Amino acid sequence: MNVSGKFDVSLKPVDTHATGINGNNLARMTLDKTFHGELSAESKGEMLSAMTSVQGSAGYVAIEQVVGSLQGKKGTFVLQHFGTMNGGKDRLILEVVPSSGTGELVGLSGQMSIRIDNGQHFYEFEYSL
């Protein structure tokens, strides 16, 4: 199954560790999202990021708990993120944490991709249930 739509996201810095050590800055942020479309949900999570002194090179990891409905089925699940950027080219992996689905989403598995176009965030979620 495949669903897609828009989402809104808010990132808020929590604290910064080891800022400026050899040009590498580590940061921690809270993550709040609202998904629109066939995934009608809200999520909360945390993100850790590393920015290097080289323009276009960075990395991040995040965990977010999603609460809402997926094509009318209500429940929760957890998404895990792993992202890197090298020379401005990004690689992003977002997967449903195994066995994290609850309610009508028990047994959910899948991957999500994210695209940003003119400041608007879009998701595509390929899943099985």
PDB file of C-alpha atoms in Angstrom:
ATOM      1  CA  MET A   1       0.000   0.000   0.000  1.00  0.00           C
ATOM      2  CA  ASN A   2       1.123   3.526  -0.677  1.00  0.00           C
ATOM      3  CA  VAL A   3      -0.183   6.879   0.636  1.00  0.00           C
ATOM      4  CA  SER A   4       1.125  10.396   0.184  1.00  0.00           C
ATOM      5  CA  GLY A   5       0.358  13.905   1.328  1.00  0.00           C
ATOM      6  CA  LYS A   6       1.656  17.045   2.987  1.00  0.00           C
ATOM      7  CA  PHE A   7       2.921  17.550   6.497  1.00  0.00           C
ATOM      8  CA  ASP A   8       3.777  20.512   8.709  1.00  0.00           C
ATOM      9  CA  VAL A   9       6.843  20.346  10.931  1.00  0.00           C
ATOM     10  CA  SER A  10       8.197  22.391  13.819  1.00  0.00           C
ATOM     11  CA  LEU A  11      11.742  21.945  15.151  1.00  0.00           C
ATOM     12  CA  LYS A  12      12.797  23.535  18.432  1.00  0.00           C
ATOM     13  CA  PRO A  13      16.364  23.434  19.781  1.00  0.00           C
ATOM     14  CA  VAL A  14      16.719  21.756  23.167  1.00  0.00           C
ATOM     15  CA  ASP A  15      20.439  22.200  23.722  1.00  0.00           C
ATOM     16  CA  THR A  16      23.758  22.073  21.904  1.00  0.00           C
ATOM     17  CA  HIS A  17      26.725  19.924  22.868  1.00  0.00           C
ATOM     18  CA  ALA A  18      30.359  20.373  21.945  1.00  0.00           C
ATOM     19  CA  THR A  19      29.614  23.392  19.771  1.00  0.00           C
ATOM     20  CA  GLY A  20      32.490  24.317  17.534  1.00  0.00           C
ATOM     21  CA  ILE A  21      34.904  21.513  18.369  1.00  0.00           C
ATOM     22  CA  ASN A  22      37.045  21.229  15.247  1.00  0.00           C
ATOM     23  CA  GLY A  23      34.163  22.721  13.230  1.00  0.00           C
ATOM     24  CA  ASN A  24      31.616  20.018  14.163  1.00  0.00           C
ATOM     25  CA  ASN A  25      28.450  21.156  15.938  1.00  0.00           C
ATOM     26  CA  LEU A  26      26.072  18.732  17.646  1.00  0.00           C
ATOM     27  CA  ALA A  27      22.490  19.732  18.425  1.00  0.00           C
ATOM     28  CA  ARG A  28      19.316  18.242  19.887  1.00  0.00           C
ATOM     29  CA  MET A  29      15.808  19.327  18.876  1.00  0.00           C
ATOM     30  CA  THR A  30      12.204  18.465  19.567  1.00  0.00           C
ATOM     31  CA  LEU A  31      10.136  17.505  16.560  1.00  0.00           C
ATOM     32  CA  ASP A  32       6.393  18.154  16.140  1.00  0.00           C
ATOM     33  CA  LYS A  33       4.549  17.180  12.941  1.00  0.00           C
ATOM     34  CA  THR A  34       1.023  17.161  11.575  1.00  0.00           C
ATOM     35  CA  PHE A  35       0.409  14.776   8.662  1.00  0.00           C
ATOM     36  CA  HIS A  36      -2.411  15.508   6.199  1.00  0.00           C
ATOM     37  CA  GLY A  37      -4.076  13.116   3.763  1.00  0.00           C
ATOM     38  CA  GLU A  38      -4.623   9.386   4.140  1.00  0.00           C
ATOM     39  CA  LEU A  39      -2.151   9.534   7.016  1.00  0.00           C
ATOM     40  CA  SER A  40      -4.034  11.903   9.298  1.00  0.00           C
ATOM     41  CA  ALA A  41      -1.855  12.102  12.373  1.00  0.00           C
ATOM     42  CA  GLU A  42       0.338  14.079  14.722  1.00  0.00           C
ATOM     43  CA  SER A  43       3.780  13.104  15.913  1.00  0.00           C
ATOM     44  CA  LYS A  44       6.257  14.128  18.572  1.00  0.00           C
ATOM     45  CA  GLY A  45       9.885  13.149  18.708  1.00  0.00           C
ATOM     46  CA  GLU A  46      13.511  14.110  19.144  1.00  0.00           C
ATOM     47  CA  MET A  47      16.307  14.654  16.681  1.00  0.00           C
ATOM     48  CA  LEU A  48      20.090  14.681  17.090  1.00  0.00           C
ATOM     49  CA  SER A  49      22.124  16.376  14.379  1.00  0.00           C
ATOM     50  CA  ALA A  50      25.749  16.962  13.453  1.00  0.00           C
ATOM     51  CA  MET A  51      26.751  19.863  11.223  1.00  0.00           C
ATOM     52  CA  THR A  52      30.301  19.894   9.891  1.00  0.00           C
ATOM     53  CA  SER A  53      32.443  22.826   8.806  1.00  0.00           C
ATOM     54  CA  VAL A  54      32.069  21.631   5.192  1.00  0.00           C
ATOM     55  CA  GLN A  55      29.089  23.218   3.424  1.00  0.00           C
ATOM     56  CA  GLY A  56      26.561  20.500   2.446  1.00  0.00           C
ATOM     57  CA  SER A  57      27.840  17.816   4.848  1.00  0.00           C
ATOM     58  CA  ALA A  58      25.772  16.799   7.880  1.00  0.00           C
ATOM     59  CA  GLY A  59      23.981  13.936   9.589  1.00  0.00           C
ATOM     60  CA  TYR A  60      20.965  13.323  11.789  1.00  0.00           C
ATOM     61  CA  VAL A  61      18.992  10.631  13.576  1.00  0.00           C
ATOM     62  CA  ALA A  62      15.486  10.943  14.991  1.00  0.00           C
ATOM     63  CA  ILE A  63      12.667   8.985  16.604  1.00  0.00           C
ATOM     64  CA  GLU A  64       9.047  10.105  16.423  1.00  0.00           C
ATOM     65  CA  GLN A  65       5.820   8.629  17.788  1.00  0.00           C
ATOM     66  CA  VAL A  66       2.935   8.979  15.304  1.00  0.00           C
ATOM     67  CA  VAL A  67      -0.661   9.056  16.634  1.00  0.00           C
ATOM     68  CA  GLY A  68      -3.719   9.119  14.375  1.00  0.00           C
ATOM     69  CA  SER A  69      -5.187   7.167  11.492  1.00  0.00           C
ATOM     70  CA  LEU A  70      -3.793   5.543   8.364  1.00  0.00           C
ATOM     71  CA  GLN A  71      -6.446   5.064   5.691  1.00  0.00           C
ATOM     72  CA  GLY A  72      -9.079   5.120   8.447  1.00  0.00           C
ATOM     73  CA  LYS A  73      -7.302   2.665  10.783  1.00  0.00           C
ATOM     74  CA  LYS A  74      -6.560   4.241  14.167  1.00  0.00           C
ATOM     75  CA  GLY A  75      -3.467   3.630  16.252  1.00  0.00           C
ATOM     76  CA  THR A  76       0.117   4.633  16.832  1.00  0.00           C
ATOM     77  CA  PHE A  77       3.535   3.686  15.489  1.00  0.00           C
ATOM     78  CA  VAL A  78       7.131   4.857  15.754  1.00  0.00           C
ATOM     79  CA  LEU A  79       9.277   6.135  12.874  1.00  0.00           C
ATOM     80  CA  GLN A  80      13.071   5.958  13.022  1.00  0.00           C
ATOM     81  CA  HIS A  81      15.154   8.353  10.863  1.00  0.00           C
ATOM     82  CA  PHE A  82      18.742   8.101   9.619  1.00  0.00           C
ATOM     83  CA  GLY A  83      19.955  10.862   7.344  1.00  0.00           C
ATOM     84  CA  THR A  84      23.241  12.069   5.901  1.00  0.00           C
ATOM     85  CA  MET A  85      24.192  14.815   3.481  1.00  0.00           C
ATOM     86  CA  ASN A  86      27.419  14.658   1.478  1.00  0.00           C
ATOM     87  CA  GLY A  87      28.249  17.483  -0.893  1.00  0.00           C
ATOM     88  CA  GLY A  88      24.617  18.595  -0.839  1.00  0.00           C
ATOM     89  CA  LYS A  89      23.279  15.145  -1.816  1.00  0.00           C
ATOM     90  CA  ASP A  90      21.104  13.635   0.868  1.00  0.00           C
ATOM     91  CA  ARG A  91      20.404  10.053   1.821  1.00  0.00           C
ATOM     92  CA  LEU A  92      17.432   9.490   4.097  1.00  0.00           C
ATOM     93  CA  ILE A  93      16.032   6.317   5.604  1.00  0.00           C
ATOM     94  CA  LEU A  94      12.739   6.464   7.529  1.00  0.00           C
ATOM     95  CA  GLU A  95      11.345   3.141   8.707  1.00  0.00           C
ATOM     96  CA  VAL A  96       8.598   1.988  11.002  1.00  0.00           C
ATOM     97  CA  VAL A  97      10.165   0.496  14.135  1.00  0.00           C
ATOM     98  CA  PRO A  98       9.252  -3.224  14.148  1.00  0.00           C
ATOM     99  CA  SER A  99       6.388  -4.145  16.507  1.00  0.00           C
ATOM    100  CA  SER A 100       5.668  -0.463  17.313  1.00  0.00           C
ATOM    101  CA  GLY A 101       2.161  -0.425  15.812  1.00  0.00           C
ATOM    102  CA  THR A 102      -0.778  -0.294  18.239  1.00  0.00           C
ATOM    103  CA  GLY A 103      -4.565  -0.383  17.931  1.00  0.00           C
ATOM    104  CA  GLU A 104      -5.661  -1.076  14.369  1.00  0.00           C
ATOM    105  CA  LEU A 105      -2.041  -0.563  13.224  1.00  0.00           C
ATOM    106  CA  VAL A 106      -0.616  -3.632  14.987  1.00  0.00           C
ATOM    107  CA  GLY A 107       1.743  -5.377  12.563  1.00  0.00           C
ATOM    108  CA  LEU A 108       2.476  -2.205  10.550  1.00  0.00           C
ATOM    109  CA  SER A 109       5.768  -2.098   8.653  1.00  0.00           C
ATOM    110  CA  GLY A 110       7.021   0.299   6.031  1.00  0.00           C
ATOM    111  CA  GLN A 111       9.256   3.074   4.798  1.00  0.00           C
ATOM    112  CA  MET A 112       8.587   6.773   4.340  1.00  0.00           C
ATOM    113  CA  SER A 113      10.252   9.244   2.012  1.00  0.00           C
ATOM    114  CA  ILE A 114      10.228  13.013   2.448  1.00  0.00           C
ATOM    115  CA  ARG A 115      10.402  15.735  -0.179  1.00  0.00           C
ATOM    116  CA  ILE A 116      10.552  19.502   0.336  1.00  0.00           C
ATOM    117  CA  ASP A 117       9.282  21.705  -2.485  1.00  0.00           C
ATOM    118  CA  ASN A 118       9.229  25.517  -2.094  1.00  0.00           C
ATOM    119  CA  GLY A 119       9.248  25.158   1.705  1.00  0.00           C
ATOM    120  CA  GLN A 120       6.297  22.689   1.776  1.00  0.00           C
ATOM    121  CA  HIS A 121       6.987  19.204   3.160  1.00  0.00           C
ATOM    122  CA  PHE A 122       5.557  16.106   1.464  1.00  0.00           C
ATOM    123  CA  TYR A 123       5.623  12.443   2.496  1.00  0.00           C
ATOM    124  CA  GLU A 124       5.210   9.199   0.617  1.00  0.00           C
ATOM    125  CA  PHE A 125       4.554   6.185   2.843  1.00  0.00           C
ATOM    126  CA  GLU A 126       4.865   2.674   1.470  1.00  0.00           C
ATOM    127  CA  TYR A 127       3.557   0.217   4.047  1.00  0.00           C
ATOM    128  CA  SER A 128       2.049  -3.170   4.715  1.00  0.00           C
ATOM    129  CA  LEU A 129      -0.379  -4.127   7.447  1.00  0.00           C
TER     130      LEU A 129
END
